[in-house]
Amino acid sequence: FDHIKKARYDFPSPYWDEISDEAKHLVRSMLTASPRDRISGKEALEHPWVKKFFAGSLPTAHMNSMKTQLAEWNANRKLRGAINTFAALTKMRSFDYVTPSPKEARLRLQ
């Protein structure tokens, strides 16, 4: 959390290797810690990378590898969710909770 508040970040390899310096500049501009120095929404829309994006003139060579990485990440996320669900269900079953009859419930409340 401290790194986020102080805008300490990097562009780790291999994830950012194919990302242009222009795109990294935009990210750096948006993640500046000081609101006074941070790029505004209007300025971001005027950034050269954003203009190229909307013009459809960005290189697409890295798109296939990015799609593959996103698919792998999504599959891992779904598997993690399934495992967490199974663990929660297993834990709930271990409680061996039986709903008391109305008579038992009244006795417990007395």
Coordinates of N, CA and C in Angstrom, one line a residue:
F1 N 0.8 -1.2 0.0 CA 0.0 0.0 0.0 C 0.9 1.3 0.0
D2 N 1.9 1.2 0.7 CA 2.9 2.3 0.8 C 3.4 2.6 -0.6
H3 N 3.7 1.6 -1.4 CA 4.3 1.8 -2.7 C 3.2 2.5 -3.6
I4 N 2.0 2.2 -3.4 CA 0.9 2.8 -4.2 C 0.8 4.3 -3.8
K5 N 0.8 4.6 -2.5 CA 0.6 6.0 -2.1 C 1.8 6.8 -2.6
K6 N 3.0 6.2 -2.6 CA 4.1 7.0 -3.1 C 4.4 6.9 -4.5
A7 N 3.5 6.2 -5.3 CA 3.7 6.0 -6.7 C 5.0 5.3 -7.1
R8 N 5.3 4.3 -6.3 CA 6.5 3.5 -6.6 C 6.1 2.3 -7.4
Y9 N 6.5 2.2 -8.6 CA 6.2 1.1 -9.5 C 7.3 0.9 -10.5
D10 N 7.2 -0.2 -11.2 CA 8.1 -0.4 -12.3 C 7.4 -1.1 -13.4
F11 N 8.1 -1.4 -14.4 CA 7.5 -2.1 -15.6 C 8.2 -3.4 -15.8
P12 N 7.8 -4.4 -15.1 CA 8.6 -5.7 -15.1 C 8.5 -6.4 -16.4
S13 N 9.7 -7.1 -16.7 CA 9.8 -7.9 -17.9 C 9.2 -9.3 -17.5
P14 N 8.6 -10.0 -18.4 CA 8.4 -9.7 -19.8 C 7.1 -9.0 -20.1
Y15 N 6.3 -8.6 -19.1 CA 5.0 -8.1 -19.3 C 5.0 -6.7 -20.0
W16 N 6.0 -5.9 -19.8 CA 6.1 -4.6 -20.3 C 7.1 -4.5 -21.5
D17 N 7.7 -5.5 -21.8 CA 8.8 -5.5 -22.9 C 8.3 -4.9 -24.2
E18 N 7.1 -5.3 -24.6 CA 6.6 -4.9 -25.9 C 5.8 -3.6 -25.8
I19 N 5.7 -3.0 -24.7 CA 4.9 -1.8 -24.5 C 5.8 -0.6 -24.9
S20 N 5.3 0.3 -25.7 CA 6.0 1.5 -26.1 C 6.4 2.4 -25.0
D21 N 7.5 3.2 -25.2 CA 7.9 4.2 -24.3 C 6.8 5.3 -24.1
E22 N 6.1 5.5 -25.2 CA 5.0 6.5 -25.2 C 3.9 6.1 -24.3
A23 N 3.5 4.8 -24.3 CA 2.5 4.2 -23.5 C 2.9 4.2 -22.0
K24 N 4.2 3.9 -21.8 CA 4.7 3.9 -20.4 C 4.7 5.4 -19.9
H25 N 5.0 6.3 -20.7 CA 5.0 7.7 -20.3 C 3.6 8.1 -19.9
L26 N 2.6 7.7 -20.6 CA 1.2 7.9 -20.2 C 0.9 7.3 -18.9
V27 N 1.3 6.1 -18.6 CA 1.0 5.4 -17.4 C 1.7 6.2 -16.2
R28 N 3.0 6.5 -16.5 CA 3.7 7.3 -15.4 C 3.0 8.6 -15.1
S29 N 2.5 9.3 -16.2 CA 1.8 10.6 -16.0 C 0.5 10.4 -15.1
M30 N -0.2 9.3 -15.3 CA -1.4 9.0 -14.6 C -1.2 8.6 -13.2
L31 N 0.0 7.9 -12.9 CA 0.3 7.4 -11.6 C 1.2 8.3 -10.8
T32 N 1.3 9.5 -11.1 CA 2.1 10.5 -10.4 C 1.4 10.7 -9.0
A33 N 2.2 10.7 -7.9 CA 1.6 10.7 -6.6 C 1.0 12.1 -6.3
S34 N 1.6 13.1 -6.7 CA 1.0 14.5 -6.4 C -0.1 14.8 -7.4
P35 N -1.3 15.1 -6.9 CA -2.4 15.4 -7.7 C -2.1 16.7 -8.6
R36 N -1.3 17.6 -8.0 CA -1.0 18.8 -8.7 C -0.1 18.5 -10.0
D37 N 0.7 17.5 -9.9 CA 1.6 17.1 -11.0 C 1.0 16.1 -11.9
R38 N -0.1 15.4 -11.5 CA -0.7 14.3 -12.2 C -1.4 14.8 -13.5
I39 N -1.4 14.1 -14.5 CA -2.1 14.4 -15.8 C -3.6 14.4 -15.5
S40 N -4.3 15.4 -16.1 CA -5.7 15.5 -15.9 C -6.4 14.6 -17.0
G41 N -7.6 14.4 -16.8 CA -8.4 13.5 -17.8 C -8.3 14.2 -19.2
K42 N -8.5 15.5 -19.2 CA -8.4 16.2 -20.5 C -7.0 16.0 -21.2
E43 N -6.0 16.2 -20.3 CA -4.6 16.0 -20.8 C -4.3 14.6 -21.3
A44 N -4.9 13.6 -20.5 CA -4.7 12.2 -20.9 C -5.3 12.0 -22.3
L45 N -6.5 12.6 -22.6 CA -7.1 12.4 -23.9 C -6.4 13.0 -25.0
E46 N -5.5 14.0 -24.6 CA -4.7 14.7 -25.6 C -3.3 14.1 -25.8
H47 N -3.0 13.1 -25.0 CA -1.7 12.4 -25.0 C -1.5 11.7 -26.4
P48 N -0.3 11.8 -26.9 CA -0.1 11.2 -28.2 C -0.4 9.7 -28.3
W49 N -0.2 8.9 -27.3 CA -0.6 7.5 -27.3 C -2.1 7.3 -27.4
V50 N -2.8 8.1 -26.7 CA -4.3 8.0 -26.7 C -4.8 8.4 -28.1
K51 N -4.2 9.4 -28.7 CA -4.6 9.9 -30.0 C -4.4 8.8 -31.0
K52 N -3.2 8.1 -30.9 CA -2.9 7.0 -31.8 C -3.9 5.8 -31.6
F53 N -4.2 5.6 -30.3 CA -5.2 4.5 -30.0 C -6.5 4.7 -30.7
F54 N -7.1 5.9 -30.6 CA -8.4 6.2 -31.2 C -8.3 6.3 -32.7
A55 N -7.1 6.6 -33.2 CA -6.9 6.7 -34.7 C -6.7 5.3 -35.2
G56 N -6.5 4.3 -34.4 CA -6.3 2.9 -34.8 C -4.9 2.8 -35.4
S57 N -3.9 3.6 -35.0 CA -2.6 3.5 -35.6 C -1.5 3.0 -34.7
L58 N -2.0 2.2 -33.7 CA -1.0 1.6 -32.8 C -0.5 0.3 -33.4
P59 N 0.7 -0.1 -33.2 CA 1.2 -1.4 -33.7 C 0.4 -2.5 -33.0
T60 N 0.1 -3.6 -33.7 CA -0.7 -4.7 -33.2 C 0.1 -6.0 -33.1
A61 N 1.4 -5.9 -33.3 CA 2.3 -7.2 -33.3 C 2.2 -7.9 -32.0
H62 N 2.1 -7.2 -30.9 CA 2.1 -7.8 -29.6 C 0.7 -8.3 -29.1
M63 N -0.3 -8.1 -29.9 CA -1.6 -8.4 -29.5 C -1.9 -9.9 -29.3
N64 N -1.3 -10.7 -30.1 CA -1.5 -12.2 -29.9 C -0.9 -12.7 -28.6
S65 N 0.3 -12.2 -28.3 CA 0.9 -12.7 -27.0 C 0.1 -12.1 -25.8
M66 N -0.4 -10.9 -26.0 CA -1.2 -10.3 -24.9 C -2.5 -11.0 -24.7
K67 N -3.1 -11.4 -25.8 CA -4.4 -12.2 -25.7 C -4.1 -13.5 -25.0
T68 N -3.0 -14.2 -25.3 CA -2.6 -15.4 -24.7 C -2.4 -15.2 -23.2
Q69 N -1.7 -14.2 -22.9 CA -1.4 -13.9 -21.4 C -2.7 -13.6 -20.7
L70 N -3.6 -12.9 -21.3 CA -4.9 -12.6 -20.6 C -5.7 -13.8 -20.5
A71 N -5.7 -14.7 -21.5 CA -6.5 -16.0 -21.4 C -5.9 -16.8 -20.2
E72 N -4.6 -16.9 -20.1 CA -4.0 -17.7 -19.1 C -4.3 -17.1 -17.7
W73 N -4.2 -15.8 -17.6 CA -4.5 -15.1 -16.3 C -6.0 -15.4 -15.9
N74 N -6.9 -15.3 -16.9 CA -8.3 -15.5 -16.6 C -8.6 -16.9 -16.2
A75 N -7.9 -17.9 -16.9 CA -8.1 -19.3 -16.5 C -7.6 -19.5 -15.1
N76 N -6.4 -19.0 -14.8 CA -5.9 -19.1 -13.4 C -6.8 -18.5 -12.4
R77 N -7.4 -17.3 -12.7 CA -8.4 -16.7 -11.8 C -9.6 -17.5 -11.6
K78 N -10.1 -18.1 -12.6 CA -11.3 -19.0 -12.5 C -11.0 -20.2 -11.7
L79 N -9.8 -20.8 -11.9 CA -9.4 -22.0 -11.1 C -9.3 -21.6 -9.7
R80 N -8.7 -20.5 -9.4 CA -8.5 -20.0 -8.0 C -9.9 -19.9 -7.3
G81 N -10.8 -19.3 -8.1 CA -12.2 -19.1 -7.6 C -12.9 -20.4 -7.3
A82 N -12.7 -21.4 -8.2 CA -13.3 -22.7 -8.0 C -12.7 -23.4 -6.7
I83 N -11.4 -23.3 -6.6 CA -10.7 -23.9 -5.4 C -11.2 -23.2 -4.1
N84 N -11.3 -21.9 -4.1 CA -11.8 -21.2 -2.9 C -13.3 -21.6 -2.6
T85 N -14.1 -21.7 -3.7 CA -15.5 -22.2 -3.4 C -15.5 -23.6 -2.8
F86 N -14.7 -24.5 -3.4 CA -14.7 -25.8 -2.9 C -14.2 -25.8 -1.4
A87 N -13.2 -25.1 -1.1 CA -12.7 -25.0 0.3 C -13.8 -24.5 1.2
A88 N -14.5 -23.4 0.8 CA -15.6 -22.9 1.6 C -16.7 -23.9 1.8
L89 N -17.1 -24.6 0.8 CA -18.1 -25.6 0.9 C -17.7 -26.7 1.9
T90 N -16.4 -27.1 1.7 CA -15.9 -28.2 2.6 C -15.9 -27.7 4.0
K91 N -15.5 -26.5 4.3 CA -15.5 -26.0 5.6 C -16.9 -25.9 6.2
M92 N -17.9 -25.5 5.4 CA -19.3 -25.4 5.8 C -19.8 -26.8 6.2
R93 N -19.4 -27.8 5.4 CA -19.9 -29.1 5.7 C -19.3 -29.7 7.0
S94 N -18.1 -29.2 7.3 CA -17.5 -29.7 8.5 C -18.1 -29.2 9.8
F95 N -19.0 -28.1 9.7 CA -19.7 -27.6 10.8 C -20.7 -28.6 11.3
D96 N -21.2 -29.4 10.4 CA -22.2 -30.4 10.8 C -23.3 -29.8 11.5
Y97 N -23.8 -28.7 11.0 CA -24.9 -28.0 11.6 C -26.2 -28.6 11.2
V98 N -27.0 -28.8 12.2 CA -28.4 -29.3 12.0 C -29.4 -28.3 12.5
T99 N -30.4 -28.0 11.7 CA -31.3 -27.0 12.2 C -32.2 -27.6 13.3
P100 N -32.3 -26.9 14.4 CA -33.0 -27.4 15.5 C -34.5 -27.4 15.3
S101 N -35.2 -28.3 15.9 CA -36.7 -28.2 15.8 C -37.2 -27.0 16.5
P102 N -38.4 -26.6 16.3 CA -38.9 -25.4 17.0 C -38.9 -25.6 18.6
K103 N -39.1 -26.8 19.0 CA -39.1 -27.1 20.4 C -37.6 -26.9 21.0
E104 N -36.7 -27.5 20.2 CA -35.2 -27.4 20.7 C -34.8 -25.9 20.6
A105 N -35.3 -25.1 19.7 CA -34.9 -23.7 19.5 C -35.5 -22.9 20.7
R106 N -36.7 -23.2 21.1 CA -37.3 -22.5 22.3 C -36.5 -22.9 23.6
L107 N -36.1 -24.1 23.7 CA -35.3 -24.5 24.9 C -34.0 -23.8 24.9
R108 N -33.3 -23.7 23.8 CA -32.0 -23.0 23.7 C -32.2 -21.5 24.1
L109 N -33.3 -20.9 23.7 CA -33.5 -19.5 24.0 C -33.8 -19.2 25.5
Q110 N -34.2 -20.2 26.2 CA -34.6 -20.0 27.6 C -33.4 -19.9 28.5

